[in-house]
Amino acid sequence: SNLVQVGMGNRQPNLWRQELFTQVLTASDAEYDLPVRMIAIRDVYLTVSNGGVSTDRVIWPLSTSEYDAQPNKTQEAVPTAYFVNKLMTPTITLWPVPDDSATYTLNVRLLSQIQDASMANGTTLDMPYRALDVYVSGLAHRLSRIYAPDKEMQRKQDYMDAWQEFANTDTEDNVGMTVAPDLS
């Protein structure tokens, strides 16, 4: 059953598993550990506090190649971008490196792994009610490989259909997007 949960965890996003990780930054320190439970990052923003005023600003991701292409990785200023290294303990590296002109708090909205099920202890599944059909059909598919190979393809289709229905509803509600040209 935990393999079904791993499969669901890999099919991001699973919005019910999002959390906000915060880290107060230290001047001249570019790299920080992220929680090992992290699977993916939704967005990152920086809270800049200076003179009693706090302002949030989004910072942007860099690919490995983009980060490697930065000519001065020790340049200090207000961070505007980040690079994530998905190691066993994932890290986030900020660029430019935080300076000492303000107090910075890093805010990472991340998606974390689904907790393992422990059927012997009767642990409740770490997923919302609306995902139960996906779990059950995914488990039926996995078990059909062993106990009913002739029904595996139908169970797989059941699982894919349940996933699609769930994925269509596990979204942010009514978030519109406006695109307008700048005609000035």
PDB file of C-alpha atoms in Angstrom:
ATOM      1  CA  SER A   1       0.000   0.000   0.000  1.00  0.00           C
ATOM      2  CA  ASN A   2       2.910   2.371   0.632  1.00  0.00           C
ATOM      3  CA  LEU A   3       4.022   1.943  -2.990  1.00  0.00           C
ATOM      4  CA  VAL A   4       0.638   3.333  -4.071  1.00  0.00           C
ATOM      5  CA  GLN A   5       1.276   6.346  -1.858  1.00  0.00           C
ATOM      6  CA  VAL A   6       4.763   6.775  -3.348  1.00  0.00           C
ATOM      7  CA  GLY A   7       3.218   6.733  -6.817  1.00  0.00           C
ATOM      8  CA  MET A   8       0.655   9.339  -5.787  1.00  0.00           C
ATOM      9  CA  GLY A   9       3.388  11.450  -4.226  1.00  0.00           C
ATOM     10  CA  ASN A  10       5.356  11.410  -7.457  1.00  0.00           C
ATOM     11  CA  ARG A  11       2.363  12.673  -9.444  1.00  0.00           C
ATOM     12  CA  GLN A  12       2.586  16.225  -8.186  1.00  0.00           C
ATOM     13  CA  PRO A  13       1.020  18.445  -7.168  1.00  0.00           C
ATOM     14  CA  ASN A  14      -0.763  16.963  -4.163  1.00  0.00           C
ATOM     15  CA  LEU A  15      -2.091  20.178  -2.702  1.00  0.00           C
ATOM     16  CA  TRP A  16      -3.191  18.629   0.576  1.00  0.00           C
ATOM     17  CA  ARG A  17       0.475  17.980   1.411  1.00  0.00           C
ATOM     18  CA  GLN A  18       1.674  21.557   1.111  1.00  0.00           C
ATOM     19  CA  GLU A  19       3.349  23.354   3.968  1.00  0.00           C
ATOM     20  CA  LEU A  20       5.239  26.574   4.547  1.00  0.00           C
ATOM     21  CA  PHE A  21       8.880  26.198   5.587  1.00  0.00           C
ATOM     22  CA  THR A  22      10.512  29.360   6.946  1.00  0.00           C
ATOM     23  CA  GLN A  23      14.155  30.114   7.641  1.00  0.00           C
ATOM     24  CA  VAL A  24      15.680  33.331   8.983  1.00  0.00           C
ATOM     25  CA  LEU A  25      18.705  34.015   6.802  1.00  0.00           C
ATOM     26  CA  THR A  26      22.211  34.859   7.935  1.00  0.00           C
ATOM     27  CA  ALA A  27      24.270  37.460   6.099  1.00  0.00           C
ATOM     28  CA  SER A  28      26.941  35.873   3.867  1.00  0.00           C
ATOM     29  CA  ASP A  29      25.329  32.383   4.048  1.00  0.00           C
ATOM     30  CA  ALA A  30      23.957  31.259   0.688  1.00  0.00           C
ATOM     31  CA  GLU A  31      22.976  27.610   1.311  1.00  0.00           C
ATOM     32  CA  TYR A  32      20.287  26.219   3.650  1.00  0.00           C
ATOM     33  CA  ASP A  33      18.894  22.732   4.244  1.00  0.00           C
ATOM     34  CA  LEU A  34      15.273  22.027   3.327  1.00  0.00           C
ATOM     35  CA  PRO A  35      13.160  19.337   5.021  1.00  0.00           C
ATOM     36  CA  VAL A  36      13.933  15.807   3.810  1.00  0.00           C
ATOM     37  CA  ARG A  37      10.173  15.241   3.397  1.00  0.00           C
ATOM     38  CA  MET A  38      10.136  17.773   0.529  1.00  0.00           C
ATOM     39  CA  ILE A  39       9.114  16.426  -2.868  1.00  0.00           C
ATOM     40  CA  ALA A  40       8.605  19.649  -4.804  1.00  0.00           C
ATOM     41  CA  ILE A  41       8.530  23.420  -4.383  1.00  0.00           C
ATOM     42  CA  ARG A  42       5.453  25.452  -5.325  1.00  0.00           C
ATOM     43  CA  ASP A  43       6.910  28.897  -4.749  1.00  0.00           C
ATOM     44  CA  VAL A  44       9.486  30.828  -2.772  1.00  0.00           C
ATOM     45  CA  TYR A  45       9.304  34.323  -1.382  1.00  0.00           C
ATOM     46  CA  LEU A  46      11.501  36.473   0.795  1.00  0.00           C
ATOM     47  CA  THR A  47      10.271  38.627   3.672  1.00  0.00           C
ATOM     48  CA  VAL A  48      12.520  41.675   3.866  1.00  0.00           C
ATOM     49  CA  SER A  49      12.327  43.533   7.202  1.00  0.00           C
ATOM     50  CA  ASN A  50      13.964  46.920   7.507  1.00  0.00           C
ATOM     51  CA  GLY A  51      13.148  49.828   9.815  1.00  0.00           C
ATOM     52  CA  GLY A  52      10.005  48.181  11.192  1.00  0.00           C
ATOM     53  CA  VAL A  53       8.550  47.562   7.725  1.00  0.00           C
ATOM     54  CA  SER A  54       8.252  44.050   6.270  1.00  0.00           C
ATOM     55  CA  THR A  55       7.737  43.382   2.578  1.00  0.00           C
ATOM     56  CA  ASP A  56       7.278  40.060   0.811  1.00  0.00           C
ATOM     57  CA  ARG A  57       8.834  39.547  -2.604  1.00  0.00           C
ATOM     58  CA  VAL A  58       8.825  36.508  -4.852  1.00  0.00           C
ATOM     59  CA  ILE A  59      12.216  35.118  -5.826  1.00  0.00           C
ATOM     60  CA  TRP A  60      12.721  32.994  -8.929  1.00  0.00           C
ATOM     61  CA  PRO A  61      14.166  29.525  -9.529  1.00  0.00           C
ATOM     62  CA  LEU A  62      17.424  28.930 -11.349  1.00  0.00           C
ATOM     63  CA  SER A  63      18.258  25.681 -13.125  1.00  0.00           C
ATOM     64  CA  THR A  64      21.579  24.024 -12.362  1.00  0.00           C
ATOM     65  CA  SER A  65      23.047  25.490 -15.547  1.00  0.00           C
ATOM     66  CA  GLU A  66      21.714  28.979 -14.796  1.00  0.00           C
ATOM     67  CA  TYR A  67      23.163  28.907 -11.288  1.00  0.00           C
ATOM     68  CA  ASP A  68      26.480  27.560 -12.542  1.00  0.00           C
ATOM     69  CA  ALA A  69      26.593  30.404 -15.073  1.00  0.00           C
ATOM     70  CA  GLN A  70      26.504  33.095 -12.357  1.00  0.00           C
ATOM     71  CA  PRO A  71      29.976  34.664 -12.556  1.00  0.00           C
ATOM     72  CA  ASN A  72      30.162  35.756  -8.896  1.00  0.00           C
ATOM     73  CA  LYS A  73      28.425  33.280  -6.597  1.00  0.00           C
ATOM     74  CA  THR A  74      29.590  35.159  -3.481  1.00  0.00           C
ATOM     75  CA  GLN A  75      28.101  38.521  -4.494  1.00  0.00           C
ATOM     76  CA  GLU A  76      26.047  39.904  -1.599  1.00  0.00           C
ATOM     77  CA  ALA A  77      22.757  41.771  -2.026  1.00  0.00           C
ATOM     78  CA  VAL A  78      19.038  41.136  -1.579  1.00  0.00           C
ATOM     79  CA  PRO A  79      18.457  37.585  -2.935  1.00  0.00           C
ATOM     80  CA  THR A  80      16.406  37.502  -6.140  1.00  0.00           C
ATOM     81  CA  ALA A  81      16.784  33.859  -7.189  1.00  0.00           C
ATOM     82  CA  TYR A  82      17.389  30.376  -5.815  1.00  0.00           C
ATOM     83  CA  PHE A  83      18.752  27.017  -6.877  1.00  0.00           C
ATOM     84  CA  VAL A  84      17.461  23.758  -5.331  1.00  0.00           C
ATOM     85  CA  ASN A  85      19.674  20.689  -5.117  1.00  0.00           C
ATOM     86  CA  LYS A  86      17.499  17.607  -4.521  1.00  0.00           C
ATOM     87  CA  LEU A  87      19.991  15.613  -2.480  1.00  0.00           C
ATOM     88  CA  MET A  88      18.981  13.150   0.259  1.00  0.00           C
ATOM     89  CA  THR A  89      18.750  16.298   2.371  1.00  0.00           C
ATOM     90  CA  PRO A  90      17.685  18.882  -0.200  1.00  0.00           C
ATOM     91  CA  THR A  91      19.316  22.308  -0.127  1.00  0.00           C
ATOM     92  CA  ILE A  92      18.386  25.732  -1.403  1.00  0.00           C
ATOM     93  CA  THR A  93      21.102  28.155  -2.503  1.00  0.00           C
ATOM     94  CA  LEU A  94      20.271  31.841  -2.747  1.00  0.00           C
ATOM     95  CA  TRP A  95      21.667  34.269  -5.260  1.00  0.00           C
ATOM     96  CA  PRO A  96      22.807  36.884  -4.657  1.00  0.00           C
ATOM     97  CA  VAL A  97      23.972  35.820  -1.200  1.00  0.00           C
ATOM     98  CA  PRO A  98      22.023  37.612   1.591  1.00  0.00           C
ATOM     99  CA  ASP A  99      23.713  40.807   2.735  1.00  0.00           C
ATOM    100  CA  ASP A 100      23.418  42.534   6.131  1.00  0.00           C
ATOM    101  CA  SER A 101      21.326  45.527   4.987  1.00  0.00           C
ATOM    102  CA  ALA A 102      18.053  44.020   6.303  1.00  0.00           C
ATOM    103  CA  THR A 103      16.605  41.002   8.074  1.00  0.00           C
ATOM    104  CA  TYR A 104      15.577  38.335   5.574  1.00  0.00           C
ATOM    105  CA  THR A 105      13.218  35.419   6.131  1.00  0.00           C
ATOM    106  CA  LEU A 106      13.025  32.752   3.448  1.00  0.00           C
ATOM    107  CA  ASN A 107       9.533  31.300   2.908  1.00  0.00           C
ATOM    108  CA  VAL A 108       9.282  28.090   0.892  1.00  0.00           C
ATOM    109  CA  ARG A 109       5.850  26.692   0.065  1.00  0.00           C
ATOM    110  CA  LEU A 110       6.693  23.048  -0.498  1.00  0.00           C
ATOM    111  CA  LEU A 111       4.862  19.845  -1.216  1.00  0.00           C
ATOM    112  CA  SER A 112       5.872  17.051   1.124  1.00  0.00           C
ATOM    113  CA  GLN A 113       5.744  13.291   0.956  1.00  0.00           C
ATOM    114  CA  ILE A 114       2.691  11.316   1.950  1.00  0.00           C
ATOM    115  CA  GLN A 115       3.259   9.550   5.269  1.00  0.00           C
ATOM    116  CA  ASP A 116       3.508   5.755   5.152  1.00  0.00           C
ATOM    117  CA  ALA A 117       0.467   3.750   6.086  1.00  0.00           C
ATOM    118  CA  SER A 118       0.779   1.427   9.055  1.00  0.00           C
ATOM    119  CA  MET A 119      -2.062  -1.047   8.758  1.00  0.00           C
ATOM    120  CA  ALA A 120      -0.938  -3.005  11.830  1.00  0.00           C
ATOM    121  CA  ASN A 121      -1.373   0.064  14.025  1.00  0.00           C
ATOM    122  CA  GLY A 122      -4.565   1.149  12.287  1.00  0.00           C
ATOM    123  CA  THR A 123      -3.103   4.462  11.175  1.00  0.00           C
ATOM    124  CA  THR A 124      -5.425   6.604   9.115  1.00  0.00           C
ATOM    125  CA  LEU A 125      -4.216   7.200   5.572  1.00  0.00           C
ATOM    126  CA  ASP A 126      -2.464  10.534   5.088  1.00  0.00           C
ATOM    127  CA  MET A 127      -4.760  11.750   2.337  1.00  0.00           C
ATOM    128  CA  PRO A 128      -8.080  13.514   2.052  1.00  0.00           C
ATOM    129  CA  TYR A 129     -11.400  11.779   1.607  1.00  0.00           C
ATOM    130  CA  ARG A 130     -11.566  12.890  -2.039  1.00  0.00           C
ATOM    131  CA  ALA A 131      -8.415  10.819  -2.801  1.00  0.00           C
ATOM    132  CA  LEU A 132      -9.640   7.491  -1.421  1.00  0.00           C
ATOM    133  CA  ASP A 133     -10.849   6.197  -4.816  1.00  0.00           C
ATOM    134  CA  VAL A 134      -7.372   6.811  -6.237  1.00  0.00           C
ATOM    135  CA  TYR A 135      -5.784   4.918  -3.363  1.00  0.00           C
ATOM    136  CA  VAL A 136      -8.158   1.938  -3.562  1.00  0.00           C
ATOM    137  CA  SER A 137      -7.992   1.648  -7.356  1.00  0.00           C
ATOM    138  CA  GLY A 138      -4.192   2.041  -7.270  1.00  0.00           C
ATOM    139  CA  LEU A 139      -3.919  -0.711  -4.674  1.00  0.00           C
ATOM    140  CA  ALA A 140      -6.263  -2.945  -6.726  1.00  0.00           C
ATOM    141  CA  HIS A 141      -4.049  -2.367  -9.758  1.00  0.00           C
ATOM    142  CA  ARG A 142      -0.854  -3.244  -7.851  1.00  0.00           C
ATOM    143  CA  LEU A 143      -2.433  -6.397  -6.388  1.00  0.00           C
ATOM    144  CA  SER A 144      -3.912  -7.498  -9.731  1.00  0.00           C
ATOM    145  CA  ARG A 145      -0.366  -7.878 -11.069  1.00  0.00           C
ATOM    146  CA  ILE A 146       0.116 -10.741  -8.626  1.00  0.00           C
ATOM    147  CA  TYR A 147      -3.353 -12.185  -8.002  1.00  0.00           C
ATOM    148  CA  ALA A 148      -5.287 -11.442 -11.221  1.00  0.00           C
ATOM    149  CA  PRO A 149      -2.904 -10.655 -14.095  1.00  0.00           C
ATOM    150  CA  ASP A 150      -5.767 -11.035 -16.577  1.00  0.00           C
ATOM    151  CA  LYS A 151      -7.466  -8.009 -14.951  1.00  0.00           C
ATOM    152  CA  GLU A 152      -4.358  -5.832 -14.586  1.00  0.00           C
ATOM    153  CA  MET A 153      -5.052  -3.593 -17.582  1.00  0.00           C
ATOM    154  CA  GLN A 154      -8.635  -2.912 -16.463  1.00  0.00           C
ATOM    155  CA  ARG A 155      -7.481  -2.150 -12.905  1.00  0.00           C
ATOM    156  CA  LYS A 156      -4.799   0.158 -14.352  1.00  0.00           C
ATOM    157  CA  GLN A 157      -7.462   1.996 -16.362  1.00  0.00           C
ATOM    158  CA  ASP A 158      -9.608   2.289 -13.228  1.00  0.00           C
ATOM    159  CA  TYR A 159      -6.617   3.781 -11.425  1.00  0.00           C
ATOM    160  CA  MET A 160      -5.826   6.218 -14.253  1.00  0.00           C
ATOM    161  CA  ASP A 161      -9.467   7.332 -14.435  1.00  0.00           C
ATOM    162  CA  ALA A 162      -9.639   7.843 -10.664  1.00  0.00           C
ATOM    163  CA  TRP A 163      -6.354   9.776 -10.723  1.00  0.00           C
ATOM    164  CA  GLN A 164      -7.564  12.036 -13.538  1.00  0.00           C
ATOM    165  CA  GLU A 165     -10.806  12.805 -11.722  1.00  0.00           C
ATOM    166  CA  PHE A 166      -8.924  13.542  -8.515  1.00  0.00           C
ATOM    167  CA  ALA A 167      -6.267  15.649 -10.267  1.00  0.00           C
ATOM    168  CA  ASN A 168      -8.994  17.755 -11.866  1.00  0.00           C
ATOM    169  CA  THR A 169     -10.406  18.603  -8.420  1.00  0.00           C
ATOM    170  CA  ASP A 170      -7.189  18.910  -6.391  1.00  0.00           C
ATOM    171  CA  THR A 171      -6.566  22.420  -7.682  1.00  0.00           C
ATOM    172  CA  GLU A 172      -6.688  25.939  -6.348  1.00  0.00           C
ATOM    173  CA  ASP A 173     -10.223  27.319  -6.524  1.00  0.00           C
ATOM    174  CA  ASN A 174     -11.132  30.059  -8.979  1.00  0.00           C
ATOM    175  CA  VAL A 175      -7.680  31.500  -9.474  1.00  0.00           C
ATOM    176  CA  GLY A 176      -7.847  33.452 -12.692  1.00  0.00           C
ATOM    177  CA  MET A 177      -5.080  34.680 -14.910  1.00  0.00           C
ATOM    178  CA  THR A 178      -5.097  37.904 -16.859  1.00  0.00           C
ATOM    179  CA  VAL A 179      -2.789  38.544 -19.785  1.00  0.00           C
ATOM    180  CA  ALA A 180      -2.670  42.112 -21.046  1.00  0.00           C
ATOM    181  CA  PRO A 181      -0.257  43.600 -23.569  1.00  0.00           C
ATOM    182  CA  ASP A 182       1.685  46.715 -22.690  1.00  0.00           C
ATOM    183  CA  LEU A 183       0.740  49.131 -25.466  1.00  0.00           C
ATOM    184  CA  SER A 184       2.627  52.136 -24.132  1.00  0.00           C
TER     185      SER A 184
END
